[in-house]
């Protein structure tokens, strides 16, 4: 069934686990994510970036995910990842997204608060949950690209001011992860996470989680991360399967290429769900 992001994440916050939020932009990725969630009985967040929406079309994605959620035996939320464009944010609300992220993390604090507050007012009036980001992640996620030198960890004091001033349902914080593939091993600032969680006592979101070692993920989940965004690791699972098939066989039937790729993605998604602690929580 299709539910709001808040419903899924408030429960995760109360019970102390994290739910996977996986980026989708075609049928195979969506099916892989839903298959995995059903197999391990996990609630799941399906998220689309603005890039995914321009690639697949907002109506295609809306219809596909609505159908998948209707048929699914687990709770599914449809979330807009890194929304920056006002028309897209409103378009998602109109097309049935149940959660949206407004990413004003590039703005000065006061402006980020003012714009986020406006989005929260509109979204909440429509029964849609809102995520926002404070601090800045380095790396590349579709349309969002931030140079390492511009990356900035979240200030706990600003986080309190931000949440009080906006009324967001969950907050994405920067504690050392980055979007895309890592060159070295990411070092997470767990003290900062612990301080922020204690001050806010609400669902907290970790972006850029592909490539973060399992022990860091488990620790972050114990310290209060409740939504974990994964994009790169699923893309890699798709591409590795496709590469193997096209370079070692003469297969030219797309179903025999995308089918095994879908299975490979489902395997990766399932492993993440076990790691995040949301398996069995549906
Ligand atoms: C993410 C995903 N999406 O918003 O934060 O990041 O590609 O590093 O998993 P990764
Ligand atoms: Zn992100
Ligand atoms: Ca990453």
mmCIF file of C-alpha atoms and ligand atoms in Angstrom:
data_model
loop_
_atom_site.group_PDB
_atom_site.id
_atom_site.type_symbol
_atom_site.label_atom_id
_atom_site.label_comp_id
_atom_site.label_asym_id
_atom_site.label_seq_id
_atom_site.Cartn_x
_atom_site.Cartn_y
_atom_site.Cartn_z
ATOM 1 C CA UNK A 1 0.000 0.000 0.000
ATOM 2 C CA UNK A 2 1.025 3.591 -0.621
ATOM 3 C CA UNK A 3 1.621 5.517 2.610
ATOM 4 C CA UNK A 4 3.255 8.798 3.600
ATOM 5 C CA UNK A 5 6.946 9.096 4.332
ATOM 6 C CA UNK A 6 6.090 10.376 7.800
ATOM 7 C CA UNK A 7 4.124 7.227 8.655
ATOM 8 C CA UNK A 8 7.053 4.988 7.717
ATOM 9 C CA UNK A 9 9.725 7.159 9.342
ATOM 10 C CA UNK A 10 7.950 8.004 12.611
ATOM 11 C CA UNK A 11 7.697 4.252 13.283
ATOM 12 C CA UNK A 12 11.379 3.777 12.407
ATOM 13 C CA UNK A 13 12.273 6.665 14.760
ATOM 14 C CA UNK A 14 10.185 5.205 17.615
ATOM 15 C CA UNK A 15 11.541 1.681 17.180
ATOM 16 C CA UNK A 16 15.147 2.575 16.326
ATOM 17 C CA UNK A 17 15.882 1.330 12.803
ATOM 18 C CA UNK A 18 16.450 2.853 9.349
ATOM 19 C CA UNK A 19 14.396 2.431 6.171
ATOM 20 C CA UNK A 20 16.070 2.285 2.768
ATOM 21 C CA UNK A 21 15.216 4.995 0.244
ATOM 22 C CA UNK A 22 16.213 3.800 -3.211
ATOM 23 C CA UNK A 23 16.420 5.963 -6.325
ATOM 24 C CA UNK A 24 14.393 4.595 -9.252
ATOM 25 C CA UNK A 25 14.058 5.765 -12.829
ATOM 26 C CA UNK A 26 12.730 2.770 -14.770
ATOM 27 C CA UNK A 27 10.534 -0.292 -14.375
ATOM 28 C CA UNK A 28 13.322 -2.761 -13.618
ATOM 29 C CA UNK A 29 14.795 -0.712 -10.757
ATOM 30 C CA UNK A 30 11.331 -0.184 -9.266
ATOM 31 C CA UNK A 31 10.488 -3.889 -9.505
ATOM 32 C CA UNK A 32 13.841 -4.846 -7.974
ATOM 33 C CA UNK A 33 13.225 -2.551 -4.992
ATOM 34 C CA UNK A 34 9.659 -3.791 -4.425
ATOM 35 C CA UNK A 35 10.643 -7.463 -4.881
ATOM 36 C CA UNK A 36 13.389 -7.077 -2.288
ATOM 37 C CA UNK A 37 11.110 -5.268 0.184
ATOM 38 C CA UNK A 38 8.452 -7.975 -0.094
ATOM 39 C CA UNK A 39 10.984 -10.758 0.295
ATOM 40 C CA UNK A 40 12.432 -9.394 3.534
ATOM 41 C CA UNK A 41 9.131 -7.806 4.686
ATOM 42 C CA UNK A 42 10.501 -4.285 4.914
ATOM 43 C CA UNK A 43 8.761 -0.926 4.562
ATOM 44 C CA UNK A 44 10.389 0.965 1.703
ATOM 45 C CA UNK A 45 10.780 4.427 0.226
ATOM 46 C CA UNK A 46 10.920 4.664 -3.547
ATOM 47 C CA UNK A 47 12.494 7.962 -4.545
ATOM 48 C CA UNK A 48 12.815 9.848 -7.796
ATOM 49 C CA UNK A 49 15.241 12.670 -8.453
ATOM 50 C CA UNK A 50 14.366 15.602 -10.710
ATOM 51 C CA UNK A 51 16.653 13.906 -13.242
ATOM 52 C CA UNK A 52 14.588 10.695 -13.038
ATOM 53 C CA UNK A 53 11.439 12.726 -13.615
ATOM 54 C CA UNK A 54 12.833 14.396 -16.715
ATOM 55 C CA UNK A 55 14.126 11.007 -17.967
ATOM 56 C CA UNK A 56 10.972 8.909 -17.457
ATOM 57 C CA UNK A 57 8.206 11.522 -17.223
ATOM 58 C CA UNK A 58 6.327 12.466 -14.075
ATOM 59 C CA UNK A 59 3.121 10.686 -15.168
ATOM 60 C CA UNK A 60 4.930 7.452 -16.088
ATOM 61 C CA UNK A 61 6.700 7.335 -12.733
ATOM 62 C CA UNK A 62 3.528 8.221 -10.821
ATOM 63 C CA UNK A 63 1.496 5.481 -12.525
ATOM 64 C CA UNK A 64 4.199 2.847 -12.217
ATOM 65 C CA UNK A 65 4.860 3.457 -8.547
ATOM 66 C CA UNK A 66 1.167 3.749 -7.674
ATOM 67 C CA UNK A 67 0.552 0.342 -9.268
ATOM 68 C CA UNK A 68 3.597 -1.204 -7.598
ATOM 69 C CA UNK A 69 2.544 0.171 -4.209
ATOM 70 C CA UNK A 70 -1.073 -1.001 -4.621
ATOM 71 C CA UNK A 71 0.067 -4.534 -5.359
ATOM 72 C CA UNK A 72 2.797 -4.590 -2.707
ATOM 73 C CA UNK A 73 2.333 -6.448 0.574
ATOM 74 C CA UNK A 74 4.551 -3.878 2.371
ATOM 75 C CA UNK A 75 4.166 -0.125 3.014
ATOM 76 C CA UNK A 76 5.638 1.967 0.173
ATOM 77 C CA UNK A 77 6.189 5.750 0.135
ATOM 78 C CA UNK A 78 6.875 7.709 -3.058
ATOM 79 C CA UNK A 79 9.400 10.457 -2.375
ATOM 80 C CA UNK A 80 10.927 13.293 -4.423
ATOM 81 C CA UNK A 81 14.694 13.309 -3.850
ATOM 82 C CA UNK A 82 16.529 16.683 -3.888
ATOM 83 C CA UNK A 83 13.660 18.822 -5.169
ATOM 84 C CA UNK A 84 14.887 22.303 -6.031
ATOM 85 C CA UNK A 85 12.418 23.434 -8.674
ATOM 86 C CA UNK A 86 9.093 24.836 -7.388
ATOM 87 C CA UNK A 87 7.112 23.478 -10.377
ATOM 88 C CA UNK A 88 8.516 19.970 -9.813
ATOM 89 C CA UNK A 89 7.746 20.055 -6.085
ATOM 90 C CA UNK A 90 4.137 21.068 -6.762
ATOM 91 C CA UNK A 91 3.920 18.664 -9.718
ATOM 92 C CA UNK A 92 4.889 15.767 -7.466
ATOM 93 C CA UNK A 93 2.252 16.723 -4.892
ATOM 94 C CA UNK A 94 -0.356 16.870 -7.667
ATOM 95 C CA UNK A 95 0.740 13.521 -9.131
ATOM 96 C CA UNK A 96 0.457 11.593 -5.876
ATOM 97 C CA UNK A 97 3.950 11.633 -4.325
ATOM 98 C CA UNK A 98 3.492 11.098 -0.582
ATOM 99 C CA UNK A 99 6.761 12.728 0.462
ATOM 100 C CA UNK A 100 8.969 15.455 -1.007
ATOM 101 C CA UNK A 101 12.434 16.750 -0.240
ATOM 102 C CA UNK A 102 13.079 20.435 -0.665
ATOM 103 C CA UNK A 103 16.821 20.878 -1.012
ATOM 104 C CA UNK A 104 17.720 24.439 -0.066
ATOM 105 C CA UNK A 105 21.081 23.363 1.345
ATOM 106 C CA UNK A 106 22.925 25.738 -1.041
ATOM 107 C CA UNK A 107 21.020 28.737 0.367
ATOM 108 C CA UNK A 108 21.995 30.926 3.352
ATOM 109 C CA UNK A 109 20.259 29.646 6.537
ATOM 110 C CA UNK A 110 17.559 32.336 6.728
ATOM 111 C CA UNK A 111 16.632 31.867 3.064
ATOM 112 C CA UNK A 112 16.656 28.054 3.398
ATOM 113 C CA UNK A 113 14.289 28.381 6.378
ATOM 114 C CA UNK A 114 11.966 30.804 4.571
ATOM 115 C CA UNK A 115 11.693 28.692 1.394
ATOM 116 C CA UNK A 116 11.402 25.358 3.234
ATOM 117 C CA UNK A 117 8.651 26.774 5.462
ATOM 118 C CA UNK A 118 6.625 27.750 2.394
ATOM 119 C CA UNK A 119 6.960 24.253 0.889
ATOM 120 C CA UNK A 120 6.020 22.639 4.225
ATOM 121 C CA UNK A 121 2.863 24.764 4.401
ATOM 122 C CA UNK A 122 1.734 23.663 0.938
ATOM 123 C CA UNK A 123 2.760 19.996 1.298
ATOM 124 C CA UNK A 124 1.194 19.532 4.722
ATOM 125 C CA UNK A 125 -2.075 21.056 3.493
ATOM 126 C CA UNK A 126 -2.070 18.242 0.901
ATOM 127 C CA UNK A 127 -1.135 15.478 3.367
ATOM 128 C CA UNK A 128 2.400 15.132 1.960
ATOM 129 C CA UNK A 129 5.467 14.774 4.218
ATOM 130 C CA UNK A 130 8.567 16.955 3.841
ATOM 131 C CA UNK A 131 12.320 16.341 4.131
ATOM 132 C CA UNK A 132 14.864 19.157 4.036
ATOM 133 C CA UNK A 133 18.665 19.310 4.174
ATOM 134 C CA UNK A 134 20.964 21.325 6.348
ATOM 135 C CA UNK A 135 24.710 21.370 5.851
ATOM 136 C CA UNK A 136 26.055 20.311 2.446
ATOM 137 C CA UNK A 137 27.111 16.933 1.067
ATOM 138 C CA UNK A 138 29.962 16.812 -1.422
ATOM 139 C CA UNK A 139 29.791 14.753 -4.629
ATOM 140 C CA UNK A 140 27.338 14.313 -7.490
ATOM 141 C CA UNK A 141 23.693 13.187 -7.387
ATOM 142 C CA UNK A 142 21.991 13.649 -10.758
ATOM 143 C CA UNK A 143 21.480 17.430 -11.139
ATOM 144 C CA UNK A 144 23.158 18.270 -7.812
ATOM 145 C CA UNK A 145 26.936 18.663 -7.869
ATOM 146 C CA UNK A 146 28.911 20.013 -4.917
ATOM 147 C CA UNK A 147 32.658 20.485 -4.869
ATOM 148 C CA UNK A 148 34.452 18.928 -1.852
ATOM 149 C CA UNK A 149 35.664 22.378 -0.741
ATOM 150 C CA UNK A 150 32.038 23.586 -0.527
ATOM 151 C CA UNK A 151 30.861 20.591 1.522
ATOM 152 C CA UNK A 152 29.931 21.511 5.120
ATOM 153 C CA UNK A 153 28.856 19.411 8.110
ATOM 154 C CA UNK A 154 25.548 20.252 9.837
ATOM 155 C CA UNK A 155 25.683 22.554 12.867
ATOM 156 C CA UNK A 156 23.531 21.203 15.751
ATOM 157 C CA UNK A 157 22.390 24.705 16.790
ATOM 158 C CA UNK A 158 21.364 25.573 13.248
ATOM 159 C CA UNK A 159 19.513 22.257 13.008
ATOM 160 C CA UNK A 160 17.320 23.202 15.989
ATOM 161 C CA UNK A 161 16.657 26.667 14.578
ATOM 162 C CA UNK A 162 15.893 25.152 11.176
ATOM 163 C CA UNK A 163 13.407 22.532 12.398
ATOM 164 C CA UNK A 164 11.621 24.980 14.719
ATOM 165 C CA UNK A 165 11.404 27.529 11.923
ATOM 166 C CA UNK A 166 10.147 25.200 9.193
ATOM 167 C CA UNK A 167 8.144 22.297 10.674
ATOM 168 C CA UNK A 168 9.810 19.661 8.450
ATOM 169 C CA UNK A 169 8.994 16.016 9.176
ATOM 170 C CA UNK A 170 12.543 14.684 8.797
ATOM 171 C CA UNK A 171 15.927 16.286 8.377
ATOM 172 C CA UNK A 172 18.867 15.263 6.195
ATOM 173 C CA UNK A 173 22.172 16.089 7.869
ATOM 174 C CA UNK A 174 25.740 16.151 6.615
ATOM 175 C CA UNK A 175 28.072 14.061 8.804
ATOM 176 C CA UNK A 176 30.757 13.048 6.331
ATOM 177 C CA UNK A 177 29.098 11.017 3.575
ATOM 178 C CA UNK A 178 29.174 12.133 -0.072
ATOM 179 C CA UNK A 179 27.036 11.480 -3.142
ATOM 180 C CA UNK A 180 28.385 9.012 -5.694
ATOM 181 C CA UNK A 181 31.419 6.713 -5.444
ATOM 182 C CA UNK A 182 34.028 7.270 -2.725
ATOM 183 C CA UNK A 183 37.721 7.559 -3.442
ATOM 184 C CA UNK A 184 38.782 6.730 0.122
ATOM 185 C CA UNK A 185 36.759 5.374 3.035
ATOM 186 C CA UNK A 186 34.227 7.890 4.411
ATOM 187 C CA UNK A 187 34.685 8.868 8.081
ATOM 188 C CA UNK A 188 31.396 9.684 9.752
ATOM 189 C CA UNK A 189 31.078 12.225 12.567
ATOM 190 C CA UNK A 190 29.064 10.069 15.000
ATOM 191 C CA UNK A 191 29.319 12.583 17.880
ATOM 192 C CA UNK A 192 27.662 15.194 15.717
ATOM 193 C CA UNK A 193 24.890 12.748 14.800
ATOM 194 C CA UNK A 194 24.317 11.840 18.450
ATOM 195 C CA UNK A 195 24.145 15.510 19.485
ATOM 196 C CA UNK A 196 21.713 16.419 16.697
ATOM 197 C CA UNK A 197 19.463 13.394 17.338
ATOM 198 C CA UNK A 198 19.247 14.220 21.036
ATOM 199 C CA UNK A 199 18.368 17.857 20.352
ATOM 200 C CA UNK A 200 15.792 17.145 17.625
ATOM 201 C CA UNK A 201 14.270 13.794 18.680
ATOM 202 C CA UNK A 202 12.835 13.245 15.178
ATOM 203 C CA UNK A 203 13.585 11.086 12.102
ATOM 204 C CA UNK A 204 17.038 11.859 10.642
ATOM 205 C CA UNK A 205 18.168 11.148 7.063
ATOM 206 C CA UNK A 206 21.546 10.020 5.726
ATOM 207 C CA UNK A 207 22.343 10.778 2.080
ATOM 208 C CA UNK A 208 25.178 9.409 -0.027
ATOM 209 C CA UNK A 209 25.139 6.067 1.784
ATOM 210 C CA UNK A 210 26.384 3.916 -1.117
ATOM 211 C CA UNK A 211 29.886 2.719 -0.356
ATOM 212 C CA UNK A 212 29.685 3.420 3.397
ATOM 213 C CA UNK A 213 31.032 0.340 5.254
ATOM 214 C CA UNK A 214 28.516 -1.857 7.066
ATOM 215 C CA UNK A 215 29.836 -1.125 10.580
ATOM 216 C CA UNK A 216 29.422 2.637 10.024
ATOM 217 C CA UNK A 217 25.884 2.141 8.713
ATOM 218 C CA UNK A 218 24.934 -0.038 11.679
ATOM 219 C CA UNK A 219 26.405 2.475 14.137
ATOM 220 C CA UNK A 220 24.658 5.418 12.442
ATOM 221 C CA UNK A 221 21.369 3.522 12.608
ATOM 222 C CA UNK A 222 21.853 2.846 16.334
ATOM 223 C CA UNK A 223 22.540 6.561 16.874
ATOM 224 C CA UNK A 224 19.323 7.667 15.209
ATOM 225 C CA UNK A 225 19.488 7.608 11.397
ATOM 226 C CA UNK A 226 16.042 6.507 10.132
ATOM 227 C CA UNK A 227 16.165 7.002 6.344
ATOM 228 C CA UNK A 228 19.152 5.930 4.276
ATOM 229 C CA UNK A 229 19.467 7.030 0.635
ATOM 230 C CA UNK A 230 21.012 4.612 -1.826
ATOM 231 C CA UNK A 231 21.491 5.304 -5.512
ATOM 232 C CA UNK A 232 25.028 4.492 -6.721
ATOM 233 C CA UNK A 233 25.220 0.905 -5.382
ATOM 234 C CA UNK A 234 22.019 -0.051 -7.241
ATOM 235 C CA UNK A 235 23.243 1.598 -10.458
ATOM 236 C CA UNK A 236 26.470 -0.369 -10.181
ATOM 237 C CA UNK A 237 24.531 -3.628 -9.603
ATOM 238 C CA UNK A 238 22.542 -2.963 -12.799
ATOM 239 C CA UNK A 239 25.553 -2.042 -14.905
ATOM 240 C CA UNK A 240 27.768 -4.902 -13.736
ATOM 241 C CA UNK A 241 25.111 -7.462 -14.642
ATOM 242 C CA UNK A 242 24.515 -5.859 -18.048
ATOM 243 C CA UNK A 243 28.254 -5.641 -18.783
ATOM 244 C CA UNK A 244 28.803 -9.299 -17.959
ATOM 245 C CA UNK A 245 26.005 -10.409 -20.274
ATOM 246 C CA UNK A 246 26.840 -8.195 -23.246
ATOM 247 C CA UNK A 247 30.569 -8.891 -23.121
ATOM 248 C CA UNK A 248 30.377 -12.682 -22.606
ATOM 249 C CA UNK A 249 27.340 -13.731 -24.699
ATOM 250 C CA UNK A 250 25.589 -12.945 -27.997
ATOM 251 C CA UNK A 251 22.294 -12.166 -26.250
ATOM 252 C CA UNK A 252 20.372 -9.285 -27.815
ATOM 253 C CA UNK A 253 16.953 -9.711 -26.179
ATOM 254 C CA UNK A 254 16.592 -6.768 -23.736
ATOM 255 C CA UNK A 255 14.621 -8.988 -21.361
ATOM 256 C CA UNK A 256 17.540 -11.373 -21.072
ATOM 257 C CA UNK A 257 19.815 -8.440 -20.224
ATOM 258 C CA UNK A 258 17.532 -6.374 -17.985
ATOM 259 C CA UNK A 259 16.006 -9.419 -16.242
ATOM 260 C CA UNK A 260 19.269 -10.630 -14.667
ATOM 261 C CA UNK A 261 20.190 -6.986 -13.963
ATOM 262 C CA UNK A 262 16.911 -6.647 -12.067
ATOM 263 C CA UNK A 263 17.735 -9.762 -10.014
ATOM 264 C CA UNK A 264 21.203 -8.411 -9.252
ATOM 265 C CA UNK A 265 19.748 -5.082 -8.063
ATOM 266 C CA UNK A 266 17.192 -6.890 -5.867
ATOM 267 C CA UNK A 267 20.040 -8.815 -4.229
ATOM 268 C CA UNK A 268 21.867 -5.572 -3.376
ATOM 269 C CA UNK A 269 18.687 -3.903 -2.100
ATOM 270 C CA UNK A 270 17.870 -6.895 0.125
ATOM 271 C CA UNK A 271 21.343 -6.819 1.679
ATOM 272 C CA UNK A 272 20.928 -3.093 2.423
ATOM 273 C CA UNK A 273 17.566 -3.689 4.086
ATOM 274 C CA UNK A 274 19.063 -6.357 6.351
ATOM 275 C CA UNK A 275 21.905 -3.952 7.185
ATOM 276 C CA UNK A 276 19.543 -1.039 7.965
ATOM 277 C CA UNK A 277 17.440 -3.114 10.383
ATOM 278 C CA UNK A 278 14.143 -2.601 8.515
ATOM 279 C CA UNK A 279 13.788 -6.238 7.389
ATOM 280 C CA UNK A 280 10.766 -7.758 9.142
ATOM 281 C CA UNK A 281 9.379 -4.323 10.120
ATOM 282 C CA UNK A 282 6.604 -4.119 7.508
HETATM 283 C C1 LIG B 1 21.544 9.867 -2.308
HETATM 284 C C2 LIG B 1 22.239 8.641 -2.810
HETATM 285 N N1 LIG B 1 20.426 10.270 -2.959
HETATM 286 O O1 LIG B 1 19.766 11.357 -2.573
HETATM 287 O O2 LIG B 1 21.904 10.499 -1.338
HETATM 288 O O3 LIG B 1 23.642 8.755 -2.699
HETATM 289 O O4 LIG B 1 24.529 7.590 -4.724
HETATM 290 O O5 LIG B 1 25.950 7.858 -2.698
HETATM 291 O O6 LIG B 1 23.994 6.300 -2.707
HETATM 292 P P1 LIG B 1 24.590 7.558 -3.235
HETATM 293 ZN ZN1 LIG B 2 21.105 12.741 -1.714
HETATM 294 CA CA1 LIG B 3 28.185 7.604 -1.732
#
